[in-house]
Amino acid sequence: MLVSYNHRMSSTEPIIFDSRVEPFMKNGYLVVDPDSYAVYIDPGDEAPKLVDWATKHKMRVTAIANTHGHLDHICGVRTVKDKFDVPIYLHPADEDLYNRLSQQAAWFGLTYPPAPPVDRFYQDGDLLRVGKLEFRVHHTPGHSPGGVCLELGEHIFCGDLIFLDSIGRTDLPGGSYETLIRSIREKLLPLGDEKILHCGHGPDTTIGRERKENPFLNERI
Ligand SMILES: [Zn+2]
Ligand SMILES: [Zn+2]
């Protein structure tokens, strides 16, 4: 299935669409407000299909928001930018990674053209507004220097910081295991157990579930 329909609690709540394709199976999210204003979070290889789908359903895509600068999360930025010509957001600490998209692709034996330049940099504590949606930006480095979590009410788009029963890898340039664990403990967990985590890979989970069950956070181990 191209697009999975995740959440709609009431008519005033955002709708979240999630799509993933080979080779990275990275989740690309289109988050849409009640007036069809939308932000595309982490455009990757699924971007052509999700852009076509958004166009067909008359979504007003007004921003591209990246959780971090890794290849699988940014290789579709050009497709979205070419179609909608909207600002690209990133944390400045990942600009160097972002600007080396082609080099990152070469690490995997792949070829991608460079991504278009970042238009706006968001910092810890900033608010990203898209229509009626307000995302709070949390700088959560460790998987990459400029990784962010984007908090929208009960929803958190956490990139590759944490996954169901796992955490982001820290062996890529700029990664740090200690920094990542600190980001999770000091920045993410305090946001509350009930928050839903929309991860960069794999299924959704919650902060409470990971706080209790994630083997990387379980102090009993
Ligand atoms: Zn990553
Ligand atoms: Zn990823």
mmCIF file with all atom_site columns, C-alpha atoms and ligand atoms in Angstrom:
data_model
loop_
_atom_site.group_PDB
_atom_site.id
_atom_site.type_symbol
_atom_site.label_atom_id
_atom_site.label_alt_id
_atom_site.label_comp_id
_atom_site.label_asym_id
_atom_site.label_entity_id
_atom_site.label_seq_id
_atom_site.pdbx_PDB_ins_code
_atom_site.Cartn_x
_atom_site.Cartn_y
_atom_site.Cartn_z
_atom_site.occupancy
_atom_site.B_iso_or_equiv
_atom_site.pdbx_formal_charge
_atom_site.auth_seq_id
_atom_site.auth_comp_id
_atom_site.auth_asym_id
_atom_site.auth_atom_id
_atom_site.pdbx_PDB_model_num
ATOM   1   C  CA . MET A 1 1   ? 0.000   0.000  0.000  1.00 0.00 ? 1   MET A CA 1
ATOM   2   C  CA . LEU A 1 2   ? 1.398   3.351  -1.006 1.00 0.00 ? 2   LEU A CA 1
ATOM   3   C  CA . VAL A 1 3   ? 0.018   5.483  1.766  1.00 0.00 ? 3   VAL A CA 1
ATOM   4   C  CA . SER A 1 4   ? -1.095  4.348  5.158  1.00 0.00 ? 4   SER A CA 1
ATOM   5   C  CA . TYR A 1 5   ? -3.580  6.482  7.018  1.00 0.00 ? 5   TYR A CA 1
ATOM   6   C  CA . ASN A 1 6   ? -2.403  6.765  10.573 1.00 0.00 ? 6   ASN A CA 1
ATOM   7   C  CA . HIS A 1 7   ? -4.282  9.158  12.766 1.00 0.00 ? 7   HIS A CA 1
ATOM   8   C  CA . ARG A 1 8   ? -7.271  11.375 12.889 1.00 0.00 ? 8   ARG A CA 1
ATOM   9   C  CA . MET A 1 9   ? -8.709  11.890 16.324 1.00 0.00 ? 9   MET A CA 1
ATOM   10  C  CA . SER A 1 10  ? -11.253 14.561 15.383 1.00 0.00 ? 10  SER A CA 1
ATOM   11  C  CA . SER A 1 11  ? -12.010 16.983 12.571 1.00 0.00 ? 11  SER A CA 1
ATOM   12  C  CA . THR A 1 12  ? -9.566  19.521 14.010 1.00 0.00 ? 12  THR A CA 1
ATOM   13  C  CA . GLU A 1 13  ? -6.691  17.067 14.327 1.00 0.00 ? 13  GLU A CA 1
ATOM   14  C  CA . PRO A 1 14  ? -3.978  16.665 11.714 1.00 0.00 ? 14  PRO A CA 1
ATOM   15  C  CA . ILE A 1 15  ? -3.983  13.695 9.390  1.00 0.00 ? 15  ILE A CA 1
ATOM   16  C  CA . ILE A 1 16  ? -0.701  11.883 9.044  1.00 0.00 ? 16  ILE A CA 1
ATOM   17  C  CA . PHE A 1 17  ? 0.139   9.922  5.926  1.00 0.00 ? 17  PHE A CA 1
ATOM   18  C  CA . ASP A 1 18  ? 3.091   7.615  5.900  1.00 0.00 ? 18  ASP A CA 1
ATOM   19  C  CA . SER A 1 19  ? 4.822   6.069  2.913  1.00 0.00 ? 19  SER A CA 1
ATOM   20  C  CA . ARG A 1 20  ? 7.969   3.972  2.526  1.00 0.00 ? 20  ARG A CA 1
ATOM   21  C  CA . VAL A 1 21  ? 9.681   2.283  -0.396 1.00 0.00 ? 21  VAL A CA 1
ATOM   22  C  CA . GLU A 1 22  ? 12.855  0.358  -1.236 1.00 0.00 ? 22  GLU A CA 1
ATOM   23  C  CA . PRO A 1 23  ? 15.781  0.495  -0.760 1.00 0.00 ? 23  PRO A CA 1
ATOM   24  C  CA . PHE A 1 24  ? 15.858  2.239  2.634  1.00 0.00 ? 24  PHE A CA 1
ATOM   25  C  CA . MET A 1 25  ? 12.253  1.668  3.750  1.00 0.00 ? 25  MET A CA 1
ATOM   26  C  CA . LYS A 1 26  ? 12.428  5.072  5.400  1.00 0.00 ? 26  LYS A CA 1
ATOM   27  C  CA . ASN A 1 27  ? 9.135   6.626  6.511  1.00 0.00 ? 27  ASN A CA 1
ATOM   28  C  CA . GLY A 1 28  ? 8.187   9.801  4.665  1.00 0.00 ? 28  GLY A CA 1
ATOM   29  C  CA . TYR A 1 29  ? 5.386   11.716 6.373  1.00 0.00 ? 29  TYR A CA 1
ATOM   30  C  CA . LEU A 1 30  ? 2.870   14.113 4.962  1.00 0.00 ? 30  LEU A CA 1
ATOM   31  C  CA . VAL A 1 31  ? 1.122   15.903 7.820  1.00 0.00 ? 31  VAL A CA 1
ATOM   32  C  CA . VAL A 1 32  ? -2.015  17.749 6.800  1.00 0.00 ? 32  VAL A CA 1
ATOM   33  C  CA . ASP A 1 33  ? -4.148  20.253 8.691  1.00 0.00 ? 33  ASP A CA 1
ATOM   34  C  CA . PRO A 1 34  ? -7.959  20.541 8.368  1.00 0.00 ? 34  PRO A CA 1
ATOM   35  C  CA . ASP A 1 35  ? -7.587  23.104 5.557  1.00 0.00 ? 35  ASP A CA 1
ATOM   36  C  CA . SER A 1 36  ? -5.265  20.793 3.578  1.00 0.00 ? 36  SER A CA 1
ATOM   37  C  CA . TYR A 1 37  ? -2.086  22.739 4.409  1.00 0.00 ? 37  TYR A CA 1
ATOM   38  C  CA . ALA A 1 38  ? 0.669   20.177 4.613  1.00 0.00 ? 38  ALA A CA 1
ATOM   39  C  CA . VAL A 1 39  ? 4.291   19.695 5.547  1.00 0.00 ? 39  VAL A CA 1
ATOM   40  C  CA . TYR A 1 40  ? 6.392   16.960 4.033  1.00 0.00 ? 40  TYR A CA 1
ATOM   41  C  CA . ILE A 1 41  ? 8.722   15.490 6.660  1.00 0.00 ? 41  ILE A CA 1
ATOM   42  C  CA . ASP A 1 42  ? 11.843  13.676 5.422  1.00 0.00 ? 42  ASP A CA 1
ATOM   43  C  CA . PRO A 1 43  ? 11.310  13.262 1.678  1.00 0.00 ? 43  PRO A CA 1
ATOM   44  C  CA . GLY A 1 44  ? 13.183  10.181 0.470  1.00 0.00 ? 44  GLY A CA 1
ATOM   45  C  CA . ASP A 1 45  ? 12.781  7.657  -2.318 1.00 0.00 ? 45  ASP A CA 1
ATOM   46  C  CA . GLU A 1 46  ? 9.016   7.620  -1.818 1.00 0.00 ? 46  GLU A CA 1
ATOM   47  C  CA . ALA A 1 47  ? 8.777   11.325 -2.752 1.00 0.00 ? 47  ALA A CA 1
ATOM   48  C  CA . PRO A 1 48  ? 7.592   10.967 -6.382 1.00 0.00 ? 48  PRO A CA 1
ATOM   49  C  CA . LYS A 1 49  ? 4.668   8.786  -5.356 1.00 0.00 ? 49  LYS A CA 1
ATOM   50  C  CA . LEU A 1 50  ? 3.727   10.849 -2.317 1.00 0.00 ? 50  LEU A CA 1
ATOM   51  C  CA . VAL A 1 51  ? 3.997   14.101 -4.296 1.00 0.00 ? 51  VAL A CA 1
ATOM   52  C  CA . ASP A 1 52  ? 1.696   12.707 -7.000 1.00 0.00 ? 52  ASP A CA 1
ATOM   53  C  CA . TRP A 1 53  ? -0.720  11.597 -4.337 1.00 0.00 ? 53  TRP A CA 1
ATOM   54  C  CA . ALA A 1 54  ? -0.620  14.987 -2.569 1.00 0.00 ? 54  ALA A CA 1
ATOM   55  C  CA . THR A 1 55  ? -1.241  16.764 -5.876 1.00 0.00 ? 55  THR A CA 1
ATOM   56  C  CA . LYS A 1 56  ? -4.157  14.515 -6.778 1.00 0.00 ? 56  LYS A CA 1
ATOM   57  C  CA . HIS A 1 57  ? -5.765  15.178 -3.395 1.00 0.00 ? 57  HIS A CA 1
ATOM   58  C  CA . LYS A 1 58  ? -5.115  18.936 -3.628 1.00 0.00 ? 58  LYS A CA 1
ATOM   59  C  CA . MET A 1 59  ? -2.862  19.143 -0.586 1.00 0.00 ? 59  MET A CA 1
ATOM   60  C  CA . ARG A 1 60  ? -1.307  22.566 -0.100 1.00 0.00 ? 60  ARG A CA 1
ATOM   61  C  CA . VAL A 1 61  ? 2.258   21.508 0.668  1.00 0.00 ? 61  VAL A CA 1
ATOM   62  C  CA . THR A 1 62  ? 3.959   24.565 2.180  1.00 0.00 ? 62  THR A CA 1
ATOM   63  C  CA . ALA A 1 63  ? 7.179   23.284 3.780  1.00 0.00 ? 63  ALA A CA 1
ATOM   64  C  CA . ILE A 1 64  ? 9.787   20.543 3.661  1.00 0.00 ? 64  ILE A CA 1
ATOM   65  C  CA . ALA A 1 65  ? 11.030  19.665 7.149  1.00 0.00 ? 65  ALA A CA 1
ATOM   66  C  CA . ASN A 1 66  ? 14.028  17.393 7.623  1.00 0.00 ? 66  ASN A CA 1
ATOM   67  C  CA . THR A 1 67  ? 14.707  15.590 10.899 1.00 0.00 ? 67  THR A CA 1
ATOM   68  C  CA . HIS A 1 68  ? 18.357  15.235 9.865  1.00 0.00 ? 68  HIS A CA 1
ATOM   69  C  CA . GLY A 1 69  ? 20.712  15.288 6.910  1.00 0.00 ? 69  GLY A CA 1
ATOM   70  C  CA . HIS A 1 70  ? 21.140  11.611 6.070  1.00 0.00 ? 70  HIS A CA 1
ATOM   71  C  CA . LEU A 1 71  ? 20.752  10.409 2.521  1.00 0.00 ? 71  LEU A CA 1
ATOM   72  C  CA . ASP A 1 72  ? 17.625  8.325  3.058  1.00 0.00 ? 72  ASP A CA 1
ATOM   73  C  CA . HIS A 1 73  ? 15.782  11.285 4.634  1.00 0.00 ? 73  HIS A CA 1
ATOM   74  C  CA . ILE A 1 74  ? 16.734  13.935 2.084  1.00 0.00 ? 74  ILE A CA 1
ATOM   75  C  CA . CYS A 1 75  ? 17.144  12.201 -1.286 1.00 0.00 ? 75  CYS A CA 1
ATOM   76  C  CA . GLY A 1 76  ? 13.576  13.156 -2.239 1.00 0.00 ? 76  GLY A CA 1
ATOM   77  C  CA . VAL A 1 77  ? 13.875  16.835 -1.261 1.00 0.00 ? 77  VAL A CA 1
ATOM   78  C  CA . ARG A 1 78  ? 14.598  17.856 -4.859 1.00 0.00 ? 78  ARG A CA 1
ATOM   79  C  CA . THR A 1 79  ? 11.408  16.186 -6.092 1.00 0.00 ? 79  THR A CA 1
ATOM   80  C  CA . VAL A 1 80  ? 9.263   18.041 -3.537 1.00 0.00 ? 80  VAL A CA 1
ATOM   81  C  CA . LYS A 1 81  ? 11.060  21.355 -4.057 1.00 0.00 ? 81  LYS A CA 1
ATOM   82  C  CA . ASP A 1 82  ? 10.718  21.118 -7.853 1.00 0.00 ? 82  ASP A CA 1
ATOM   83  C  CA . LYS A 1 83  ? 6.999   20.466 -7.567 1.00 0.00 ? 83  LYS A CA 1
ATOM   84  C  CA . PHE A 1 84  ? 5.920   22.868 -4.827 1.00 0.00 ? 84  PHE A CA 1
ATOM   85  C  CA . ASP A 1 85  ? 8.847   25.338 -4.521 1.00 0.00 ? 85  ASP A CA 1
ATOM   86  C  CA . VAL A 1 86  ? 8.495   25.578 -0.746 1.00 0.00 ? 86  VAL A CA 1
ATOM   87  C  CA . PRO A 1 87  ? 11.148  26.307 1.918  1.00 0.00 ? 87  PRO A CA 1
ATOM   88  C  CA . ILE A 1 88  ? 13.447  23.512 3.065  1.00 0.00 ? 88  ILE A CA 1
ATOM   89  C  CA . TYR A 1 89  ? 14.136  23.362 6.821  1.00 0.00 ? 89  TYR A CA 1
ATOM   90  C  CA . LEU A 1 90  ? 17.075  21.705 8.578  1.00 0.00 ? 90  LEU A CA 1
ATOM   91  C  CA . HIS A 1 91  ? 19.079  22.130 11.762 1.00 0.00 ? 91  HIS A CA 1
ATOM   92  C  CA . PRO A 1 92  ? 22.337  23.959 10.931 1.00 0.00 ? 92  PRO A CA 1
ATOM   93  C  CA . ALA A 1 93  ? 24.552  21.299 12.528 1.00 0.00 ? 93  ALA A CA 1
ATOM   94  C  CA . ASP A 1 94  ? 23.534  18.897 9.738  1.00 0.00 ? 94  ASP A CA 1
ATOM   95  C  CA . GLU A 1 95  ? 24.088  21.295 6.853  1.00 0.00 ? 95  GLU A CA 1
ATOM   96  C  CA . ASP A 1 96  ? 27.460  19.783 6.037  1.00 0.00 ? 96  ASP A CA 1
ATOM   97  C  CA . LEU A 1 97  ? 25.992  16.264 5.841  1.00 0.00 ? 97  LEU A CA 1
ATOM   98  C  CA . TYR A 1 98  ? 23.068  17.569 3.811  1.00 0.00 ? 98  TYR A CA 1
ATOM   99  C  CA . ASN A 1 99  ? 25.366  19.253 1.325  1.00 0.00 ? 99  ASN A CA 1
ATOM   100 C  CA . ARG A 1 100 ? 27.241  15.981 0.862  1.00 0.00 ? 100 ARG A CA 1
ATOM   101 C  CA . LEU A 1 101 ? 24.265  13.960 -0.350 1.00 0.00 ? 101 LEU A CA 1
ATOM   102 C  CA . SER A 1 102 ? 26.158  12.625 -3.377 1.00 0.00 ? 102 SER A CA 1
ATOM   103 C  CA . GLN A 1 103 ? 29.075  11.560 -1.198 1.00 0.00 ? 103 GLN A CA 1
ATOM   104 C  CA . GLN A 1 104 ? 26.731  9.825  1.256  1.00 0.00 ? 104 GLN A CA 1
ATOM   105 C  CA . ALA A 1 105 ? 25.164  7.978  -1.680 1.00 0.00 ? 105 ALA A CA 1
ATOM   106 C  CA . ALA A 1 106 ? 28.608  6.837  -2.814 1.00 0.00 ? 106 ALA A CA 1
ATOM   107 C  CA . TRP A 1 107 ? 29.119  5.172  0.604  1.00 0.00 ? 107 TRP A CA 1
ATOM   108 C  CA . PHE A 1 108 ? 26.200  2.901  -0.330 1.00 0.00 ? 108 PHE A CA 1
ATOM   109 C  CA . GLY A 1 109 ? 27.302  2.478  -3.946 1.00 0.00 ? 109 GLY A CA 1
ATOM   110 C  CA . LEU A 1 110 ? 24.413  4.685  -5.099 1.00 0.00 ? 110 LEU A CA 1
ATOM   111 C  CA . THR A 1 111 ? 24.245  7.800  -7.241 1.00 0.00 ? 111 THR A CA 1
ATOM   112 C  CA . TYR A 1 112 ? 22.081  10.797 -6.350 1.00 0.00 ? 112 TYR A CA 1
ATOM   113 C  CA . PRO A 1 113 ? 22.366  14.420 -7.475 1.00 0.00 ? 113 PRO A CA 1
ATOM   114 C  CA . PRO A 1 114 ? 22.983  17.034 -4.756 1.00 0.00 ? 114 PRO A CA 1
ATOM   115 C  CA . ALA A 1 115 ? 19.974  18.276 -2.809 1.00 0.00 ? 115 ALA A CA 1
ATOM   116 C  CA . PRO A 1 116 ? 18.821  21.879 -3.347 1.00 0.00 ? 116 PRO A CA 1
ATOM   117 C  CA . PRO A 1 117 ? 20.203  24.276 -0.717 1.00 0.00 ? 117 PRO A CA 1
ATOM   118 C  CA . VAL A 1 118 ? 18.512  24.601 2.664  1.00 0.00 ? 118 VAL A CA 1
ATOM   119 C  CA . ASP A 1 119 ? 16.313  27.710 2.848  1.00 0.00 ? 119 ASP A CA 1
ATOM   120 C  CA . ARG A 1 120 ? 15.756  28.016 6.594  1.00 0.00 ? 120 ARG A CA 1
ATOM   121 C  CA . PHE A 1 121 ? 17.510  26.662 9.643  1.00 0.00 ? 121 PHE A CA 1
ATOM   122 C  CA . TYR A 1 122 ? 15.556  25.786 12.733 1.00 0.00 ? 122 TYR A CA 1
ATOM   123 C  CA . GLN A 1 123 ? 16.994  25.711 16.222 1.00 0.00 ? 123 GLN A CA 1
ATOM   124 C  CA . ASP A 1 124 ? 16.074  24.056 19.492 1.00 0.00 ? 124 ASP A CA 1
ATOM   125 C  CA . GLY A 1 125 ? 12.831  25.540 20.790 1.00 0.00 ? 125 GLY A CA 1
ATOM   126 C  CA . ASP A 1 126 ? 11.704  27.048 17.491 1.00 0.00 ? 126 ASP A CA 1
ATOM   127 C  CA . LEU A 1 127 ? 8.120   26.745 16.287 1.00 0.00 ? 127 LEU A CA 1
ATOM   128 C  CA . LEU A 1 128 ? 7.477   25.621 12.724 1.00 0.00 ? 128 LEU A CA 1
ATOM   129 C  CA . ARG A 1 129 ? 4.021   26.734 11.608 1.00 0.00 ? 129 ARG A CA 1
ATOM   130 C  CA . VAL A 1 130 ? 2.202   25.124 8.698  1.00 0.00 ? 130 VAL A CA 1
ATOM   131 C  CA . GLY A 1 131 ? -1.407  26.212 8.375  1.00 0.00 ? 131 GLY A CA 1
ATOM   132 C  CA . LYS A 1 132 ? -2.964  25.381 11.753 1.00 0.00 ? 132 LYS A CA 1
ATOM   133 C  CA . LEU A 1 133 ? -0.136  23.023 12.672 1.00 0.00 ? 133 LEU A CA 1
ATOM   134 C  CA . GLU A 1 134 ? 2.559   24.100 15.133 1.00 0.00 ? 134 GLU A CA 1
ATOM   135 C  CA . PHE A 1 135 ? 5.624   21.927 15.467 1.00 0.00 ? 135 PHE A CA 1
ATOM   136 C  CA . ARG A 1 136 ? 8.031   22.462 18.346 1.00 0.00 ? 136 ARG A CA 1
ATOM   137 C  CA . VAL A 1 137 ? 11.632  21.782 17.312 1.00 0.00 ? 137 VAL A CA 1
ATOM   138 C  CA . HIS A 1 138 ? 13.788  19.800 19.752 1.00 0.00 ? 138 HIS A CA 1
ATOM   139 C  CA . HIS A 1 139 ? 17.497  19.460 18.952 1.00 0.00 ? 139 HIS A CA 1
ATOM   140 C  CA . THR A 1 140 ? 18.346  15.821 19.681 1.00 0.00 ? 140 THR A CA 1
ATOM   141 C  CA . PRO A 1 141 ? 21.881  15.100 18.412 1.00 0.00 ? 141 PRO A CA 1
ATOM   142 C  CA . GLY A 1 142 ? 23.674  11.766 18.598 1.00 0.00 ? 142 GLY A CA 1
ATOM   143 C  CA . HIS A 1 143 ? 22.580  9.911  15.465 1.00 0.00 ? 143 HIS A CA 1
ATOM   144 C  CA . SER A 1 144 ? 23.793  12.988 13.605 1.00 0.00 ? 144 SER A CA 1
ATOM   145 C  CA . PRO A 1 145 ? 24.941  16.384 14.939 1.00 0.00 ? 145 PRO A CA 1
ATOM   146 C  CA . GLY A 1 146 ? 21.830  18.240 13.792 1.00 0.00 ? 146 GLY A CA 1
ATOM   147 C  CA . GLY A 1 147 ? 19.116  15.697 14.434 1.00 0.00 ? 147 GLY A CA 1
ATOM   148 C  CA . VAL A 1 148 ? 15.793  17.121 15.587 1.00 0.00 ? 148 VAL A CA 1
ATOM   149 C  CA . CYS A 1 149 ? 12.479  15.815 16.856 1.00 0.00 ? 149 CYS A CA 1
ATOM   150 C  CA . LEU A 1 150 ? 9.398   17.665 15.659 1.00 0.00 ? 150 LEU A CA 1
ATOM   151 C  CA . GLU A 1 151 ? 6.605   17.728 18.248 1.00 0.00 ? 151 GLU A CA 1
ATOM   152 C  CA . LEU A 1 152 ? 3.036   18.342 17.155 1.00 0.00 ? 152 LEU A CA 1
ATOM   153 C  CA . GLY A 1 153 ? 0.597   17.934 20.041 1.00 0.00 ? 153 GLY A CA 1
ATOM   154 C  CA . GLU A 1 154 ? 0.635   14.264 20.938 1.00 0.00 ? 154 GLU A CA 1
ATOM   155 C  CA . HIS A 1 155 ? 2.730   13.366 17.884 1.00 0.00 ? 155 HIS A CA 1
ATOM   156 C  CA . ILE A 1 156 ? 6.526   13.391 17.665 1.00 0.00 ? 156 ILE A CA 1
ATOM   157 C  CA . PHE A 1 157 ? 8.441   12.852 14.446 1.00 0.00 ? 157 PHE A CA 1
ATOM   158 C  CA . CYS A 1 158 ? 11.743  11.607 15.786 1.00 0.00 ? 158 CYS A CA 1
ATOM   159 C  CA . GLY A 1 159 ? 13.772  10.731 12.699 1.00 0.00 ? 159 GLY A CA 1
ATOM   160 C  CA . ASP A 1 160 ? 16.405  8.107  13.484 1.00 0.00 ? 160 ASP A CA 1
ATOM   161 C  CA . LEU A 1 161 ? 16.863  9.018  17.159 1.00 0.00 ? 161 LEU A CA 1
ATOM   162 C  CA . ILE A 1 162 ? 14.870  6.055  18.467 1.00 0.00 ? 162 ILE A CA 1
ATOM   163 C  CA . PHE A 1 163 ? 12.860  3.156  17.068 1.00 0.00 ? 163 PHE A CA 1
ATOM   164 C  CA . LEU A 1 164 ? 10.624  0.459  18.443 1.00 0.00 ? 164 LEU A CA 1
ATOM   165 C  CA . ASP A 1 165 ? 13.015  -1.562 20.635 1.00 0.00 ? 165 ASP A CA 1
ATOM   166 C  CA . SER A 1 166 ? 16.075  0.117  19.109 1.00 0.00 ? 166 SER A CA 1
ATOM   167 C  CA . ILE A 1 167 ? 17.984  3.363  18.665 1.00 0.00 ? 167 ILE A CA 1
ATOM   168 C  CA . GLY A 1 168 ? 19.625  5.159  15.766 1.00 0.00 ? 168 GLY A CA 1
ATOM   169 C  CA . ARG A 1 169 ? 23.067  4.033  14.690 1.00 0.00 ? 169 ARG A CA 1
ATOM   170 C  CA . THR A 1 170 ? 25.939  6.172  15.935 1.00 0.00 ? 170 THR A CA 1
ATOM   171 C  CA . ASP A 1 171 ? 28.804  4.899  13.770 1.00 0.00 ? 171 ASP A CA 1
ATOM   172 C  CA . LEU A 1 172 ? 28.271  7.343  10.914 1.00 0.00 ? 172 LEU A CA 1
ATOM   173 C  CA . PRO A 1 173 ? 30.253  10.626 10.767 1.00 0.00 ? 173 PRO A CA 1
ATOM   174 C  CA . GLY A 1 174 ? 29.193  12.967 13.568 1.00 0.00 ? 174 GLY A CA 1
ATOM   175 C  CA . GLY A 1 175 ? 27.424  10.228 15.513 1.00 0.00 ? 175 GLY A CA 1
ATOM   176 C  CA . SER A 1 176 ? 27.895  9.708  19.255 1.00 0.00 ? 176 SER A CA 1
ATOM   177 C  CA . TYR A 1 177 ? 26.302  6.989  21.365 1.00 0.00 ? 177 TYR A CA 1
ATOM   178 C  CA . GLU A 1 178 ? 26.628  8.978  24.606 1.00 0.00 ? 178 GLU A CA 1
ATOM   179 C  CA . THR A 1 179 ? 25.114  12.061 22.995 1.00 0.00 ? 179 THR A CA 1
ATOM   180 C  CA . LEU A 1 180 ? 22.239  10.048 21.547 1.00 0.00 ? 180 LEU A CA 1
ATOM   181 C  CA . ILE A 1 181 ? 21.366  8.426  24.876 1.00 0.00 ? 181 ILE A CA 1
ATOM   182 C  CA . ARG A 1 182 ? 21.544  11.846 26.554 1.00 0.00 ? 182 ARG A CA 1
ATOM   183 C  CA . SER A 1 183 ? 19.229  13.318 23.897 1.00 0.00 ? 183 SER A CA 1
ATOM   184 C  CA . ILE A 1 184 ? 16.705  10.556 24.501 1.00 0.00 ? 184 ILE A CA 1
ATOM   185 C  CA . ARG A 1 185 ? 16.864  10.790 28.277 1.00 0.00 ? 185 ARG A CA 1
ATOM   186 C  CA . GLU A 1 186 ? 17.055  14.571 28.668 1.00 0.00 ? 186 GLU A CA 1
ATOM   187 C  CA . LYS A 1 187 ? 15.078  15.842 25.679 1.00 0.00 ? 187 LYS A CA 1
ATOM   188 C  CA . LEU A 1 188 ? 12.682  13.139 24.490 1.00 0.00 ? 188 LEU A CA 1
ATOM   189 C  CA . LEU A 1 189 ? 11.532  11.181 27.545 1.00 0.00 ? 189 LEU A CA 1
ATOM   190 C  CA . PRO A 1 190 ? 10.445  14.304 29.494 1.00 0.00 ? 190 PRO A CA 1
ATOM   191 C  CA . LEU A 1 191 ? 7.906   15.085 26.750 1.00 0.00 ? 191 LEU A CA 1
ATOM   192 C  CA . GLY A 1 192 ? 5.598   12.485 28.294 1.00 0.00 ? 192 GLY A CA 1
ATOM   193 C  CA . ASP A 1 193 ? 4.814   8.778  28.119 1.00 0.00 ? 193 ASP A CA 1
ATOM   194 C  CA . GLU A 1 194 ? 1.619   9.233  26.110 1.00 0.00 ? 194 GLU A CA 1
ATOM   195 C  CA . LYS A 1 195 ? 3.341   10.860 23.124 1.00 0.00 ? 195 LYS A CA 1
ATOM   196 C  CA . ILE A 1 196 ? 3.273   8.893  19.880 1.00 0.00 ? 196 ILE A CA 1
ATOM   197 C  CA . LEU A 1 197 ? 6.624   8.448  18.170 1.00 0.00 ? 197 LEU A CA 1
ATOM   198 C  CA . HIS A 1 198 ? 6.617   8.423  14.377 1.00 0.00 ? 198 HIS A CA 1
ATOM   199 C  CA . CYS A 1 199 ? 10.027  6.958  13.658 1.00 0.00 ? 199 CYS A CA 1
ATOM   200 C  CA . GLY A 1 200 ? 12.234  7.279  10.599 1.00 0.00 ? 200 GLY A CA 1
ATOM   201 C  CA . HIS A 1 201 ? 12.080  3.524  10.104 1.00 0.00 ? 201 HIS A CA 1
ATOM   202 C  CA . GLY A 1 202 ? 9.658   0.876  11.301 1.00 0.00 ? 202 GLY A CA 1
ATOM   203 C  CA . PRO A 1 203 ? 6.337   1.223  13.116 1.00 0.00 ? 203 PRO A CA 1
ATOM   204 C  CA . ASP A 1 204 ? 5.065   3.925  15.426 1.00 0.00 ? 204 ASP A CA 1
ATOM   205 C  CA . THR A 1 205 ? 5.550   3.500  19.135 1.00 0.00 ? 205 THR A CA 1
ATOM   206 C  CA . THR A 1 206 ? 5.156   5.683  22.247 1.00 0.00 ? 206 THR A CA 1
ATOM   207 C  CA . ILE A 1 207 ? 7.580   7.294  24.650 1.00 0.00 ? 207 ILE A CA 1
ATOM   208 C  CA . GLY A 1 208 ? 6.128   5.290  27.536 1.00 0.00 ? 208 GLY A CA 1
ATOM   209 C  CA . ARG A 1 209 ? 6.487   2.016  25.683 1.00 0.00 ? 209 ARG A CA 1
ATOM   210 C  CA . GLU A 1 210 ? 10.133  2.701  24.828 1.00 0.00 ? 210 GLU A CA 1
ATOM   211 C  CA . ARG A 1 211 ? 10.930  4.085  28.266 1.00 0.00 ? 211 ARG A CA 1
ATOM   212 C  CA . LYS A 1 212 ? 9.797   0.777  29.753 1.00 0.00 ? 212 LYS A CA 1
ATOM   213 C  CA . GLU A 1 213 ? 10.733  -1.760 27.069 1.00 0.00 ? 213 GLU A CA 1
ATOM   214 C  CA . ASN A 1 214 ? 13.527  -0.386 24.876 1.00 0.00 ? 214 ASN A CA 1
ATOM   215 C  CA . PRO A 1 215 ? 16.627  -2.483 25.698 1.00 0.00 ? 215 PRO A CA 1
ATOM   216 C  CA . PHE A 1 216 ? 18.898  0.533  25.173 1.00 0.00 ? 216 PHE A CA 1
ATOM   217 C  CA . LEU A 1 217 ? 17.047  2.492  27.849 1.00 0.00 ? 217 LEU A CA 1
ATOM   218 C  CA . ASN A 1 218 ? 16.255  -0.284 30.254 1.00 0.00 ? 218 ASN A CA 1
ATOM   219 C  CA . GLU A 1 219 ? 18.396  0.302  33.318 1.00 0.00 ? 219 GLU A CA 1
ATOM   220 C  CA . ARG A 1 220 ? 17.725  -3.201 34.623 1.00 0.00 ? 220 ARG A CA 1
ATOM   221 C  CA . ILE A 1 221 ? 19.905  -4.611 31.846 1.00 0.00 ? 221 ILE A CA 1
HETATM 222 ZN ZN . ZN  B 2 .   ? 19.769  8.719  9.710  1.00 0.00 ? 1   ZN  B ZN 1
HETATM 223 ZN ZN . ZN  B 2 .   ? 17.170  6.796  8.241  1.00 0.00 ? 2   ZN  B ZN 1
#
